[in-house]
PDB file of C-alpha atoms in Angstrom:
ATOM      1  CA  UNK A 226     135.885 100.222  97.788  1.00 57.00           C
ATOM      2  CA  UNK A 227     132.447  99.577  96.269  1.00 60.00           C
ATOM      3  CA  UNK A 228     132.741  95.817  97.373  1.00 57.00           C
ATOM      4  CA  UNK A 229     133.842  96.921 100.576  1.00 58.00           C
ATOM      5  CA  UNK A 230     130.903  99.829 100.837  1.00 66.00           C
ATOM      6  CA  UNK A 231     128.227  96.389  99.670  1.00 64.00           C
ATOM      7  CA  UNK A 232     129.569  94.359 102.242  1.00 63.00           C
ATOM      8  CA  UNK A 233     129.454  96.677 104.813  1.00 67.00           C
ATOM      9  CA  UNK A 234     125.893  97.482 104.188  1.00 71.00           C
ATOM     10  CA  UNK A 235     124.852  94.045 103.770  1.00 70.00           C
ATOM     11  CA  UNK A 236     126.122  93.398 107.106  1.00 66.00           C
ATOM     12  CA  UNK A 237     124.337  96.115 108.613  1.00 71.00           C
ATOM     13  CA  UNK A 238     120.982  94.820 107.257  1.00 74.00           C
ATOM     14  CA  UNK A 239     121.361  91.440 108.445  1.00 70.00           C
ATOM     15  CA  UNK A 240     122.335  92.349 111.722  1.00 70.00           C
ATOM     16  CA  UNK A 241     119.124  95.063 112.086  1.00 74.00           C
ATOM     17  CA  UNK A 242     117.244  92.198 110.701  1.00 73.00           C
ATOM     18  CA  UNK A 243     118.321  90.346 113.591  1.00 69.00           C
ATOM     19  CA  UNK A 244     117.608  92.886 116.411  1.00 72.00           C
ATOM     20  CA  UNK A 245     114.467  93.491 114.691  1.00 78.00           C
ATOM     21  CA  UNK A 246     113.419  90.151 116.178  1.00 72.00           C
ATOM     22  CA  UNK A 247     113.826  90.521 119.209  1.00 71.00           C
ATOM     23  CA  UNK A 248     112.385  93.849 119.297  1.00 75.00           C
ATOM     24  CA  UNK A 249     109.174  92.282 118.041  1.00 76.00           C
ATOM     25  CA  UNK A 250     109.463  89.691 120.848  1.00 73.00           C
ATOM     26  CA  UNK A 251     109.472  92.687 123.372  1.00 72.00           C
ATOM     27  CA  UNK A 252     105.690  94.097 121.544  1.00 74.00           C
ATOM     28  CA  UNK A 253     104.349  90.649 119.973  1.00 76.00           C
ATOM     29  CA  UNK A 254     101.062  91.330 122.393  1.00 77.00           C
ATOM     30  CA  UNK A 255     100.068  94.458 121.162  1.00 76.00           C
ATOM     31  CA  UNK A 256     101.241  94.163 117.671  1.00 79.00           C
ATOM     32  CA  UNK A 257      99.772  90.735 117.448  1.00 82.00           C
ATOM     33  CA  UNK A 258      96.523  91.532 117.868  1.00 80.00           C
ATOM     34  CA  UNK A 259      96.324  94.774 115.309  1.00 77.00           C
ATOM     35  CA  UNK A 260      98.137  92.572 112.631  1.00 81.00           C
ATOM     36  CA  UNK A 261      95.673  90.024 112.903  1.00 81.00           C
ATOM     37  CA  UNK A 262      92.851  92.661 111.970  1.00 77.00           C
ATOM     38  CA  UNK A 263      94.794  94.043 108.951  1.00 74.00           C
ATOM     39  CA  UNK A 264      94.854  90.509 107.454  1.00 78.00           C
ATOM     40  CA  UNK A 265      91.008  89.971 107.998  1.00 76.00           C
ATOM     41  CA  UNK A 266      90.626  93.488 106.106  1.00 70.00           C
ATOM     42  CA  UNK A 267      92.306  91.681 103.427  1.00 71.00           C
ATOM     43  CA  UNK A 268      90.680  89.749 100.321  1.00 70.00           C
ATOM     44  CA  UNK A 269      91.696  86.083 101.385  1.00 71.00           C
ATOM     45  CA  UNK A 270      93.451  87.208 103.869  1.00 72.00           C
ATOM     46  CA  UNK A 271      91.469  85.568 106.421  1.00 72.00           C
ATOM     47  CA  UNK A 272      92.321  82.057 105.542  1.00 76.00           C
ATOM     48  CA  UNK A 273      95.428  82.545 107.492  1.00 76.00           C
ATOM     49  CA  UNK A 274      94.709  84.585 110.162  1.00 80.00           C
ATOM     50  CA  UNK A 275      94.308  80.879 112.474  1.00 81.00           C
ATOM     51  CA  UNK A 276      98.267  79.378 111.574  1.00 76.00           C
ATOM     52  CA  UNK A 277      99.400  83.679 112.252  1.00 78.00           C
ATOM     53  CA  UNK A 278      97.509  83.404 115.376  1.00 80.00           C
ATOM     54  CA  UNK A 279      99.756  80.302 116.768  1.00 76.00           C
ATOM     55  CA  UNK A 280     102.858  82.005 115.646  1.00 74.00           C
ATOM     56  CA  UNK A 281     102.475  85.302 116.581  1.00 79.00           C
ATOM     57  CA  UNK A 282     104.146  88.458 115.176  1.00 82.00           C
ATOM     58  CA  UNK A 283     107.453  87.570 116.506  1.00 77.00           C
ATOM     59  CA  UNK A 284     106.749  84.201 116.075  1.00 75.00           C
ATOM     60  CA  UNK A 285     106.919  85.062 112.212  1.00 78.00           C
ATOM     61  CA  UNK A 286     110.078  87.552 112.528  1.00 78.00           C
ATOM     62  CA  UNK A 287     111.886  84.727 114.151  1.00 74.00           C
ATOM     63  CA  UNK A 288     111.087  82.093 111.161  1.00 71.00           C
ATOM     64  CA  UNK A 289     111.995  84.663 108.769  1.00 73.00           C
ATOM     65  CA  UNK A 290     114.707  85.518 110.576  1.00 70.00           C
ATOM     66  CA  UNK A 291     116.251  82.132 110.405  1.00 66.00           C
ATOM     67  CA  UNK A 292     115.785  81.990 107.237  1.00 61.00           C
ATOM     68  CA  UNK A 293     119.025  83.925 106.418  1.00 62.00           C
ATOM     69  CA  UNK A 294     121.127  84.454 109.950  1.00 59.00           C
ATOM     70  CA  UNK A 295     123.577  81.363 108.814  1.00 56.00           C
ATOM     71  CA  UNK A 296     125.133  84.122 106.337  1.00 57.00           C
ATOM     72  CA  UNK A 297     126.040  85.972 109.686  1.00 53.00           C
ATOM     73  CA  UNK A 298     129.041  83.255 110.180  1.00 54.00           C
ATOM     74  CA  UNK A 299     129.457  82.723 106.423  1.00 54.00           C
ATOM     75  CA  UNK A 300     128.336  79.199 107.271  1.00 54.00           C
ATOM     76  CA  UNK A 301     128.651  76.815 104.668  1.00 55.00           C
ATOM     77  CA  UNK A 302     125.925  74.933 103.105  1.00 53.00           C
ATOM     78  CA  UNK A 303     126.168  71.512 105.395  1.00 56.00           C
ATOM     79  CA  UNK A 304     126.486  73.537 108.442  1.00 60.00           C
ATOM     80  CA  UNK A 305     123.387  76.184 107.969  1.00 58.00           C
ATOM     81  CA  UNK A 306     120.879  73.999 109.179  1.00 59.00           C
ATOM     82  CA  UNK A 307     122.462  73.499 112.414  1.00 63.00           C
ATOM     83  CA  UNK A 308     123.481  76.912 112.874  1.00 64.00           C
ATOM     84  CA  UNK A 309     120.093  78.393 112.028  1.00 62.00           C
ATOM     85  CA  UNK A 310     118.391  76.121 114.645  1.00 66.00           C
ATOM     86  CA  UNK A 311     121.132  77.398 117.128  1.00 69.00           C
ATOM     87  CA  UNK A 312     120.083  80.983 116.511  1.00 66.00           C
ATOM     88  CA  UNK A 313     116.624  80.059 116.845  1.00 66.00           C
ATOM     89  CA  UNK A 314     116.864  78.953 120.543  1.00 70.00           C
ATOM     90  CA  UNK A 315     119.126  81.799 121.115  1.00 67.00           C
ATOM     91  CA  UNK A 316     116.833  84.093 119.945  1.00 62.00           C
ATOM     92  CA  UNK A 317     114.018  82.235 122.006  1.00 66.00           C
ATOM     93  CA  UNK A 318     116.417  82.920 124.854  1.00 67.00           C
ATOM     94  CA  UNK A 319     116.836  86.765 124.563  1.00 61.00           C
ATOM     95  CA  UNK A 320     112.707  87.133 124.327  1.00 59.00           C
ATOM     96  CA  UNK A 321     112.576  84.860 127.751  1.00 63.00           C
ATOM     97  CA  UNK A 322     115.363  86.393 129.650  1.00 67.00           C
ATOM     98  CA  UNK A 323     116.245  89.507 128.642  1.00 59.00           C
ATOM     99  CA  UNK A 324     118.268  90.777 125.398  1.00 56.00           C
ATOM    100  CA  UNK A 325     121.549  90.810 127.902  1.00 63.00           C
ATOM    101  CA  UNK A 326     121.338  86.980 128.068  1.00 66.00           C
ATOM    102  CA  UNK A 327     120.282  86.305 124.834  1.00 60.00           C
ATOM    103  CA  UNK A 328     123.142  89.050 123.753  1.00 62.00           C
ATOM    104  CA  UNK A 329     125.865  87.000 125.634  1.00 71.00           C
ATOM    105  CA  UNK A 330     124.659  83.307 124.097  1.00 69.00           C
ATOM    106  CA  UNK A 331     124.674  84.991 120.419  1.00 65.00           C
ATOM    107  CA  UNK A 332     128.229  86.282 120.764  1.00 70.00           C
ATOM    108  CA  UNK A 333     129.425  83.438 122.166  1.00 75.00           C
ATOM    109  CA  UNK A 334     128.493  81.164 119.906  1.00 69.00           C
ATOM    110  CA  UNK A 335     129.816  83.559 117.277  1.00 68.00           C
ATOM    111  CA  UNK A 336     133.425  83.719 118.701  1.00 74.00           C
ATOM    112  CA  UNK A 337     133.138  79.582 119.198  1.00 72.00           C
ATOM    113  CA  UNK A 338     132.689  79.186 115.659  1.00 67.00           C
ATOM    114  CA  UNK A 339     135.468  81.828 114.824  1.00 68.00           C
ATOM    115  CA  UNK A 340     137.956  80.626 116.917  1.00 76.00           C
ATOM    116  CA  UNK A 341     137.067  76.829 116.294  1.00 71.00           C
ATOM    117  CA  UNK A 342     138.610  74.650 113.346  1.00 73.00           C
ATOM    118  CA  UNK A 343     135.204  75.145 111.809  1.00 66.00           C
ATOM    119  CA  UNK A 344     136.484  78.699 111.332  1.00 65.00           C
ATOM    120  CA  UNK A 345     139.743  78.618 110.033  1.00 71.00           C
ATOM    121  CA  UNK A 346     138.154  75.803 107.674  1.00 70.00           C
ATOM    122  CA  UNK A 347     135.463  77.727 106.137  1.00 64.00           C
ATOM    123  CA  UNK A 348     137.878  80.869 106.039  1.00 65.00           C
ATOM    124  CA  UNK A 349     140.480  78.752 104.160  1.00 71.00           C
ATOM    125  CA  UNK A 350     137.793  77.474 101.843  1.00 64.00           C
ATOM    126  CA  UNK A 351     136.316  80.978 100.891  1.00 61.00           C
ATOM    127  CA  UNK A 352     140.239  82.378 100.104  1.00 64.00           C
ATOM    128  CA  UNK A 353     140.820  79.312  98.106  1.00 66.00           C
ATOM    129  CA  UNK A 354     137.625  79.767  95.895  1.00 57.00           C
ATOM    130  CA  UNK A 355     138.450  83.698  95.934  1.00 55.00           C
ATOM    131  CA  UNK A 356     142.042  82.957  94.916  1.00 57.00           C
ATOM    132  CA  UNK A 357     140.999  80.217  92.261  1.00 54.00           C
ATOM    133  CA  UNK A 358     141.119  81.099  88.483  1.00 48.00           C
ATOM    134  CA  UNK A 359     138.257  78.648  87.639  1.00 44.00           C
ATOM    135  CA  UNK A 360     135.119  79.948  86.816  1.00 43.00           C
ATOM    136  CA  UNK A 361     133.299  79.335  89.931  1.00 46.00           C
ATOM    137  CA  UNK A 362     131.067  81.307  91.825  1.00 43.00           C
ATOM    138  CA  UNK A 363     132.801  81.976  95.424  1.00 42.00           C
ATOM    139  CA  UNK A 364     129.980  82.713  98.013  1.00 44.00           C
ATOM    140  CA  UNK A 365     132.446  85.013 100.534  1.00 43.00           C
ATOM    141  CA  UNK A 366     129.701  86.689 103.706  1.00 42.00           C
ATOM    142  CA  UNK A 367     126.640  87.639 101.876  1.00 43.00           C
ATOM    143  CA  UNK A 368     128.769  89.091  98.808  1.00 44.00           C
ATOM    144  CA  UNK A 369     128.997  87.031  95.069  1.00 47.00           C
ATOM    145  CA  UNK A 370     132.765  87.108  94.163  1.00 45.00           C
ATOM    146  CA  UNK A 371     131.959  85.536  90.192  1.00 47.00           C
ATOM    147  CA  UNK A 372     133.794  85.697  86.717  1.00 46.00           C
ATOM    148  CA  UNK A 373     131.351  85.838  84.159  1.00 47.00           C
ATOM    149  CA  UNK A 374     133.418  86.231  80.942  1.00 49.00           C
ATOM    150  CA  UNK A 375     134.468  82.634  79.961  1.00 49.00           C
ATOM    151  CA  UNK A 376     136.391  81.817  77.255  1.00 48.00           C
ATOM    152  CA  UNK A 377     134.358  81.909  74.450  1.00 49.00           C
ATOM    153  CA  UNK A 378     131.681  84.430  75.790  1.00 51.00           C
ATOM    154  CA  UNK A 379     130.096  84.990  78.679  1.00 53.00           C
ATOM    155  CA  UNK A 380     129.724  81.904  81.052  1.00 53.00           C
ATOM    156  CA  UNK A 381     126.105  81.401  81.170  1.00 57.00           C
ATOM    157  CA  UNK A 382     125.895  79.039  84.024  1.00 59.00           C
ATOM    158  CA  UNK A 383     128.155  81.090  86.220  1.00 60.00           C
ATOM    159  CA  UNK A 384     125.079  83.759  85.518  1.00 64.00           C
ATOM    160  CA  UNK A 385     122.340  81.342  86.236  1.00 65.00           C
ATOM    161  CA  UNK A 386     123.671  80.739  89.514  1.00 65.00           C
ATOM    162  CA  UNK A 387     124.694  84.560  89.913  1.00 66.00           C
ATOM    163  CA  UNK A 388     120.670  84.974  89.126  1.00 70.00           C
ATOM    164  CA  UNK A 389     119.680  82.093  91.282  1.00 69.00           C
ATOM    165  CA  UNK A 390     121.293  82.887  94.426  1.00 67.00           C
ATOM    166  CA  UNK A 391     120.332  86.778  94.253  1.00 72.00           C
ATOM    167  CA  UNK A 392     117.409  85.661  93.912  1.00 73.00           C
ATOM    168  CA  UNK A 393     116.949  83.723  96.855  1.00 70.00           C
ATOM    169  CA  UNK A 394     118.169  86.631  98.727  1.00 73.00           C
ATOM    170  CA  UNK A 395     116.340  88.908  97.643  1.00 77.00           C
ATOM    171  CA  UNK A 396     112.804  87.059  98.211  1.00 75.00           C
ATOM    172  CA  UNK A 397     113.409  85.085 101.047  1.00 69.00           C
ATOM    173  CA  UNK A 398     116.381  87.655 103.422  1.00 74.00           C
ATOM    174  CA  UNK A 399     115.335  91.486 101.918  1.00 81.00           C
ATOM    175  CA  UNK A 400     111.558  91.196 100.661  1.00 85.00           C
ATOM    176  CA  UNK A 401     110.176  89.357 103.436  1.00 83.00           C
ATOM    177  CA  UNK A 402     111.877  91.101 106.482  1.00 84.00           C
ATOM    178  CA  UNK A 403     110.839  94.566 104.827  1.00 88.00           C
ATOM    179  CA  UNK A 404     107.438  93.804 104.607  1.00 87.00           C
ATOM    180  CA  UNK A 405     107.549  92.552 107.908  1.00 86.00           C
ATOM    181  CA  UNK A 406     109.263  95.240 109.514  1.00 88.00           C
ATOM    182  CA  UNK A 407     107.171  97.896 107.232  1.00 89.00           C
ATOM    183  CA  UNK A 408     104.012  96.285 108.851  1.00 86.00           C
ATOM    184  CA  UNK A 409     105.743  96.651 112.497  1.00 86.00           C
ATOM    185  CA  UNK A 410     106.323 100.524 111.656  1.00 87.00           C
ATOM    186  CA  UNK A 411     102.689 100.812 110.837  1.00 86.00           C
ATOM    187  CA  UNK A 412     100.868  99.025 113.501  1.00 82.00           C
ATOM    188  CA  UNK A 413     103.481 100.168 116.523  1.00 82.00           C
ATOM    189  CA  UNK A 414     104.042 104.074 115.251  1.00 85.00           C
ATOM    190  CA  UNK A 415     101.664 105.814 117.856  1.00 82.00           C
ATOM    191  CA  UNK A 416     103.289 104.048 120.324  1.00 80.00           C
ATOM    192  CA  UNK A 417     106.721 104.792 119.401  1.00 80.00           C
ATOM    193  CA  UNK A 418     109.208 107.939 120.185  1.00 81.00           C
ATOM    194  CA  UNK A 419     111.114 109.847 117.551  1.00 85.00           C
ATOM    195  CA  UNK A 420     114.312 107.943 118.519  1.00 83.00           C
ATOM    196  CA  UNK A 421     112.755 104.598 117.873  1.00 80.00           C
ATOM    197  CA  UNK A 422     110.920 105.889 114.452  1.00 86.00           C
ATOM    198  CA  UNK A 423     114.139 106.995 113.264  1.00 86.00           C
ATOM    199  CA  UNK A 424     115.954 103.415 114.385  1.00 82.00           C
ATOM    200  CA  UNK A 425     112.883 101.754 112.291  1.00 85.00           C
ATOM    201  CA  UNK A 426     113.167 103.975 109.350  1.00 88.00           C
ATOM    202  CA  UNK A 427     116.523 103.540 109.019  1.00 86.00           C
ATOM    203  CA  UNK A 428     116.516  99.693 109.469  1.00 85.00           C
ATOM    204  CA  UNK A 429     114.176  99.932 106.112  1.00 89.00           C
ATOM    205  CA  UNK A 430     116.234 102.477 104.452  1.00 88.00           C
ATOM    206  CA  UNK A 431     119.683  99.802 104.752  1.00 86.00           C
ATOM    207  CA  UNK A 432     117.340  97.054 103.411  1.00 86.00           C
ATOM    208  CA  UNK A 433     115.952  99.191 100.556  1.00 88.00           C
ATOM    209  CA  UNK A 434     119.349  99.542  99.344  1.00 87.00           C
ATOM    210  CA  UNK A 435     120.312  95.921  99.527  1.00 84.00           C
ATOM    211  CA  UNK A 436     117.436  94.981  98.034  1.00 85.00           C
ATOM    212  CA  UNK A 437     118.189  97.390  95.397  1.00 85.00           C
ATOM    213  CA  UNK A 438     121.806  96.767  94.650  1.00 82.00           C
ATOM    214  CA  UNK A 439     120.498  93.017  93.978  1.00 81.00           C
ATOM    215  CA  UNK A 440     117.583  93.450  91.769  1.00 83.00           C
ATOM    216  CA  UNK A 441     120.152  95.598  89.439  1.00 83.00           C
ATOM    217  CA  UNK A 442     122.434  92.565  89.389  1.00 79.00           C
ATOM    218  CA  UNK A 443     119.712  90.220  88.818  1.00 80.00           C
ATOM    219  CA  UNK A 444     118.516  92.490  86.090  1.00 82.00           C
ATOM    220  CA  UNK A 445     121.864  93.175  84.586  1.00 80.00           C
ATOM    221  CA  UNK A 446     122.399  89.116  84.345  1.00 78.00           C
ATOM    222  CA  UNK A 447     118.248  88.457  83.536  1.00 77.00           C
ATOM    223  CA  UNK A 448     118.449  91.835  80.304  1.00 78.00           C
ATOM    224  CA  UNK A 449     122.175  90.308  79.018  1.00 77.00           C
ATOM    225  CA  UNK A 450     121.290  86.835  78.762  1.00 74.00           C
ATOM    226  CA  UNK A 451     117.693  88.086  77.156  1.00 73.00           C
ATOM    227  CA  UNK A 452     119.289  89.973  74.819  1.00 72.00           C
ATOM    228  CA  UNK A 453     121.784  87.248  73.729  1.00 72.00           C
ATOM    229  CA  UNK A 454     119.259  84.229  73.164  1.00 69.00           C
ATOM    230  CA  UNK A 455     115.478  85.620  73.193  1.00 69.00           C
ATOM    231  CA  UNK A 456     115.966  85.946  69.107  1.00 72.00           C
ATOM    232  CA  UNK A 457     117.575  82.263  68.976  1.00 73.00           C
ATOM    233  CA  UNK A 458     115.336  80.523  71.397  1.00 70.00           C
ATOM    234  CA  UNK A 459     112.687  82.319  69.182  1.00 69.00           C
ATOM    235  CA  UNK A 460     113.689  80.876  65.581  1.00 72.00           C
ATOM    236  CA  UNK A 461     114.602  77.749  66.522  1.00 73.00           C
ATOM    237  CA  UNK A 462     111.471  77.293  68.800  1.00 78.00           C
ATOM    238  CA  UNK A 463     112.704  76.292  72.216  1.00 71.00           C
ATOM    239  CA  UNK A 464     110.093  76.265  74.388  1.00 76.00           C
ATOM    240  CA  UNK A 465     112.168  74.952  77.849  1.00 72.00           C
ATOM    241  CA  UNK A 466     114.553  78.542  76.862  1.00 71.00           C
ATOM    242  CA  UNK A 467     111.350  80.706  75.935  1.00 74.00           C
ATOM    243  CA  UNK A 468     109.820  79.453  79.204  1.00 77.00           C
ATOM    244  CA  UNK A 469     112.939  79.637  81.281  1.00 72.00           C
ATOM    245  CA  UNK A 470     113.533  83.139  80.249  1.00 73.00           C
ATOM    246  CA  UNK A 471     110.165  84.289  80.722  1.00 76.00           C
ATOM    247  CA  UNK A 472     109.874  82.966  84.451  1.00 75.00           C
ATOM    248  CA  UNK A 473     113.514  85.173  85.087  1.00 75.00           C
ATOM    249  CA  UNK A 474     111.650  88.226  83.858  1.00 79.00           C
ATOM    250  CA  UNK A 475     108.482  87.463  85.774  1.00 80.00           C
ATOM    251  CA  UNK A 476     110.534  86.781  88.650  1.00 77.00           C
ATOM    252  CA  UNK A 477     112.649  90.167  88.296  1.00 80.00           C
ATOM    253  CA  UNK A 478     109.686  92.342  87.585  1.00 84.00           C
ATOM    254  CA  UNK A 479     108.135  90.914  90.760  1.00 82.00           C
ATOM    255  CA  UNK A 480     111.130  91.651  93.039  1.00 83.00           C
ATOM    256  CA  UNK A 481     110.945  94.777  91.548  1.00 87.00           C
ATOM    257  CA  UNK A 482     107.353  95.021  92.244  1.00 88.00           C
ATOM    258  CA  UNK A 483     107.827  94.006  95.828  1.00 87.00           C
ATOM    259  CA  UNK A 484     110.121  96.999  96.517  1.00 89.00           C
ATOM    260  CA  UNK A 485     108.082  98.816  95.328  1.00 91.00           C
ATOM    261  CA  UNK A 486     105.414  97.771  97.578  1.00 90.00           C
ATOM    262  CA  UNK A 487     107.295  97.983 100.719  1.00 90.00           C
ATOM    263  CA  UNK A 488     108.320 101.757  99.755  1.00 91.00           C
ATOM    264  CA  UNK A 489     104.822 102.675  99.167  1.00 91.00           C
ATOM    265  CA  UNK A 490     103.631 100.828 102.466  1.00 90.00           C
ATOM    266  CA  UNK A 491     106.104 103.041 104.327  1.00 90.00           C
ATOM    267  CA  UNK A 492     104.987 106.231 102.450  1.00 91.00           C
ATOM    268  CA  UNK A 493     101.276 105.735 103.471  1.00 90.00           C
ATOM    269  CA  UNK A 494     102.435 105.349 106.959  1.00 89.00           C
ATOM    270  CA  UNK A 495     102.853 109.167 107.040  1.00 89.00           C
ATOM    271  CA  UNK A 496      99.783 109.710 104.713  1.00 87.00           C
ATOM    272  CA  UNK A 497      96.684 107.268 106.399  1.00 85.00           C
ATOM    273  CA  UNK A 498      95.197 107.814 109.555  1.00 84.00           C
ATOM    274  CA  UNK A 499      95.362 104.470 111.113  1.00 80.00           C
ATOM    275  CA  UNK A 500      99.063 104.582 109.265  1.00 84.00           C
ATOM    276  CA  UNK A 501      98.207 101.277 107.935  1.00 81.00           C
ATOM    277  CA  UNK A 502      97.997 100.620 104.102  1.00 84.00           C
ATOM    278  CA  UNK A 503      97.442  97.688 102.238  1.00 78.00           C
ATOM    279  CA  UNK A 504      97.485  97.215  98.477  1.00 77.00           C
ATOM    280  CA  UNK A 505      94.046  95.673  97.763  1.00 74.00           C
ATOM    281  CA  UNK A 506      92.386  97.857 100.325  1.00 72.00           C
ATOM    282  CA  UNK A 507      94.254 100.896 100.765  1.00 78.00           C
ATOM    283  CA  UNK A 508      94.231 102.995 104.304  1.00 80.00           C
ATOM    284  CA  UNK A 509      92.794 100.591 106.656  1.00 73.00           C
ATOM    285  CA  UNK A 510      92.362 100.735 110.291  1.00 65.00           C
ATOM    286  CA  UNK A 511      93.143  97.948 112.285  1.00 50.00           C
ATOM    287  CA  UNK A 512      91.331  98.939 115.032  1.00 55.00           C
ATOM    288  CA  UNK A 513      88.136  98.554 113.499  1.00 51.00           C
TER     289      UNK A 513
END
């Protein structure tokens, strides 16, 4: 039930995520402009106001977007690529056409792939890796499906790729798309109804949790593994472990960090004026 509760949630982020883009490409000119100024109000900032310029708000959402929409069809490795491009000009479509067209191209290219060899393939694949008593790490729609006891302790490569692959997900599906969509709350609130608010808030809330549930299993793998080999890599003087083991904390504390930052972007949105916070400036107004 907890597996099934994960995957259901994780599901519901990505596909938010996804509308989330082309809700973006509905505003991009009004939100374009206002997210432009934040990032000038920012230290640095500046330097890459001219490449966000070209893209555009949604032009941003959409590359961030694709960064992670292959999980949607549990497409495997070879095949994401592809797939991801696909989505990309179906995406393009629903912000040129209308979301009913765009709509119609997405599911049909979902039921394609479904109903296609390619589907019954990769299905067969994921049951026989579920099914399998090796110690292998079975990527099965967003979810990790991993034994980590081996037999003579835990299987430490089975939990570097456990840590590896959360990872990923975490910085580059979860951390990036809440930022972005925590900016979008800020800079489109006065122009949005309750209903839409809610929608926005809730959108964040699902990715919250996801991002959550992942940085606990990163830490639970990151703290075990510490607390096995931090004394021995210690004694005996091994740098590549010391240094290896301090980049997985590093990179843990930061995804931590980065939650943490999104929640407090959404808090100020209530609590500034111009409902726009940054971290190195605080409450800033993008209008001015």
């Amino acid at each position: 039930m907890l597996m099934l509760g994960l995957a259901a949630l994780e599901h519901f982020d990505m596909a938010s995520d996804a509308l989330f883009t082309g809700t973006s490409a509905a505003c991009s000119d009004e939100i374009t402009s206002l997210w432009l100024q934040s990032w000038r109000d920012v230290p640095g900032g500046g330097l890459m106001v001219p490449m966000l310029a070209k893209l555009g708000f949604s032009g941003v959402a959409l590359f961030i977007t694709s960064a992670y929409l292959p999980q949607l069809l549990s497409v495997m490795a070879p095949f994401a690529p592809f797939v991801a491009l696909v989505f990309i000009l179906l995406v393009m479509l629903w912000a040129s056409f209308g979301w009913l067209v765009g709509l119609a191209g997405m599911l049909a290219v979902y039921a394609l792939v479904i109903c296609s060899p390619i589907g019954t393939f990769q299905m067969s694949f994921f049951h026989q890796q579920v099914d399998s008593e090796d110690l292998r790490l079975a990527l099965y729609i967003g979810a990790e499906v991993v034994d980590l006891r081996g037999k003579g302790g835990p299987d430490t490569g089975a939990e570097a790729r456990v840590a590896l692959i959360l990872g990923t997900k975490l910085v580059l599906e979860n951390l990036l798309q809440l930022w972005l969509q925590s900016s979008y709350l800020s800079l489109s609130f006065d122009r949005m109804d309750t209903f839409a608010r809610c929608q926005a808030m809730a959108s964040i809330g699902v990715g919250l949790l996801v991002a959550g549930g992942k940085g606990l299993q990163i830490a639970a793998v990151v703290v075990s593994a510490f607390e096995r080999g931090a004394g021995r890599a210690v004694r005996g003087c091994d740098i590549f472990t010391i240094i290896l083991g301090a980049v997985a904390v590093v990179m843990m504390l930061g995804g931590f960090g980065g939650l943490a930052w999104v929640l407090a972007k959404v808090v100020f949105i209530f609590r500034c004026d111009s409902h726009v916070w940054n971290l190195s400036t605080g409450c800033v107004s993008p209008q001015s």
